[in-house]
Amino acid sequence: MLDPNRSPSEDFLAGGGEMGELTRAFDWSSSPIGPPERWPQSLRTVLRILLNTNHPMFIFWGPEHIQFYNDAYRQTMGPERHPGALGQRGRECWAEIWDIIGPQIDQVMSGGGATWHENQLVPVTRHGRLEQVYWTYGYSPIDQDDAIGGVLVVCRDVTKEYLAAAALREREAELARVQQIGRIGGLEVDLRVGFRNRRSPEYLLVHGLPPEAANETHEDWVRRIHPEDREATERQFRDAVRGDVRDYRAKYRIIRPSDGEVRWISVRSVIERDDDGRAIRLVGAHTDVTEQVLAEQALRQSEEAYRKLADQLVQLNETLEQRVQDKTRERDRIWNVSQDLLLVADRDGVWRTVNPAWTKTLGWSEAELLNRTSGWLDHPDDAELTRSQSKALSTGETSVKFESRFRHKDGSYRWLSWVGVSDATAIYAVARDITAEKAAAERLKSAEEALRQSQKMEAVGQLTGGIAHDFNNLLTGIVGSLDLMQIRLDQGRTENISRYITAAMTSANRAAALTHRLLAFARRQPLIPKQVDVNLLVVSLEDLLRRTIGESIDLDIVAAENLWFTLCDPNQLESALLNLVINARDAMPDGGRITISTQNARFDAVTADTPALLPGDYVCIVVTDTGTGMSAEIAARAFDPFFTTKPLGQGTGLGLSMIYGFAQQSNGHVMIDSKVGQGTSVRLYLPRQLGLIADEAAPAVVAADHAATGETVLVVEDEPVVRGIVVEMLRDQGYRVLEAVDGPAGLAVLRLGERIDLLLTDVGLPGMNGRQLADQALESRPAMKVLFMTGYAESAAIAKGFLQPGMDMITKPFDLDDLARRVRDMVAN
């Protein structure tokens, strides 16, 4: 695995066992060859081969002959040199043998080509003493540009093999001397009487034969020869006997009968002949030379392997040189034909090399661009950005990405997208002309803005067309009722005044409900969350729901046992349920069944079915009908504001939008599952509430109907009509009332030091809003209660934590009796 903290330029040092680790950890920056990122490609390639091979190898690099070596070579070194030999100069490390190897290295470095040395005596000091070591080694040149940069040494300590071969030669010489007197494995064969033999005890021992085999036949000897050698060995023997050979020699394998082992036998014999040249007798000796033969075979195989390795390294060096040339030509082709702008600069940001794409893109010639920084091309607004990114590269960052503008020769500017990297010596950058993409993005942005404006105007048109009819009807009821009241009062007739007042109030309440639906769609309605038992709430609505849906539709309520509590605004939940039931009713004009069920739901992870719900516990309310259902296209738009399938004047398209806004504002979600002809199921998820809320569990305090003596309320409202109505109602209730038109005026009243039991303030005051007024007021009057009034809740007013202890909120338009009760409760408590 590569070290993530190491530069990509050092990946050639990966692996290599102990020497790989030592090479990576070595402080090469203080050595004559410098840090690894500056090393030439030829050294990197050969060094990677060296570290990851099991053959003993080392490298002499550069005029100082700096040393590298691998784990296999380390094992042939004594503790006197390892690990200090790594990075050491060759002459210093091998002072005692430099007179032997120094001239050989210089020959290769001077261009004399590769060399090969077999069984070379090179004495070295190991383990505190000078050892006579025989080496077989080859020197191969490592190219660097047009010269020789170093020498790769492939070597092997062949001392054991050399000494074994010398011993073998000595033994063979001794054997030759002994064979003259026939004392080693001797035998005598009478060639005149059918190859009758006489074997010595030594012969029997060499061939693994029992004593009784001393007079074996020629066929017995032939059967003992290894099958692969049998035919050739017998033919050689018979040819020697028939010919004029007197000194008979042979070497072949036998299979010893005593243990079945294969052994090599060396034969040296004298064939005696008569005056006519006919063979009459053979006298000689058989010697077991198995160890010597195996040693010779191993030596030959080793030498052949090293010759092949040397040839491969020479070929590899030639291949690497060819690959470098091919890569250079390929790089040059890419450099010249690339449409990207390629750049090489020094660490100070001075441009040293550019490709032809610069001239094609910006019009400047190569000569005009080189030996300068980019400052003269930068757009004035981008100059600081370009300088900072160049500085980041020159001071250590390995790469940067940014966009800037460069000046074309015609004076216009082109947008360029940059990617820059750096190493110890240079900065490399690639830029792409993205001017066309930038222009296209701007056009797309303009088109998107126009589309958003169009959609906004369409939404406004839908709002106007969707609710204008309802509001006009409501305003007609209010204005008409007030006109009739005025006419009757002018006539002195008061008998029907209460009926007109009721009609006006009914229309006003309907207008207020429509306003709440709009606020719910926008998620800006002020919610007053409380702990809710959904089963209890649903059951309490059963009579109202049955009256709403009529007798042709059945209603089933399936309440789950042990249903969790939820935290939400119960009034808004009631409104949402009523809307869902009305929608279900309208989808079943010929009758049917509506089922309201409740259940606990737990989600351990976000799924494709519930992408808008965070993992957790929820209370689920399901409203299912057997009505006409919806197509997938209509169901996908069901929550869109102002979308409705009902005829004009029969719906605003805000019902489901209000439910969706309420669910989202309550940290829940709502989903629709519907199929044409099979009905619709709507699931409303609300988060689970754990534990009881203190305010809910505490017993209510029963307040008096009227104010006590001296109780004072400060009313801060910027709308004169509203302020006048509220002040008059409170005074009618017996309160002492102070009033102010805005926040600063309210603070001025508070600073007078008079007793004030309750601050009744609008949230949406100009300048200083109601919450800011309350915060400043409570600094000097911490015990004072605060009741907020709001008709259009700003985001801050409905944020979690907006209402602190001693605070409450009432939503406009409000019933004056309800306001009086809320004021009485707060002042009394």
PDB file of C-alpha atoms in Angstrom, residues 319-333:
ATOM      1  CA  THR A 319      13.357  -0.989 -23.549  1.00  0.00           C
ATOM      2  CA  LEU A 320      13.175   1.762 -20.929  1.00  0.00           C
ATOM      3  CA  GLU A 321      15.175   4.059 -23.159  1.00  0.00           C
ATOM      4  CA  GLN A 322      12.834   3.299 -26.048  1.00  0.00           C
ATOM      5  CA  ARG A 323       9.774   3.824 -23.820  1.00  0.00           C
ATOM      6  CA  VAL A 324      11.159   7.141 -22.657  1.00  0.00           C
ATOM      7  CA  GLN A 325      11.621   8.184 -26.265  1.00  0.00           C
ATOM      8  CA  ASP A 326       8.095   6.990 -27.145  1.00  0.00           C
ATOM      9  CA  LYS A 327       6.596   8.773 -24.127  1.00  0.00           C
ATOM     10  CA  THR A 328       8.502  11.914 -25.037  1.00  0.00           C
ATOM     11  CA  ARG A 329       7.137  11.826 -28.568  1.00  0.00           C
ATOM     12  CA  GLU A 330       3.640  11.093 -27.234  1.00  0.00           C
ATOM     13  CA  ARG A 331       3.910  13.965 -24.729  1.00  0.00           C
ATOM     14  CA  ASP A 332       5.056  16.274 -27.499  1.00  0.00           C
ATOM     15  CA  ARG A 333       2.072  15.282 -29.645  1.00  0.00           C
TER      16      ARG A 333
END
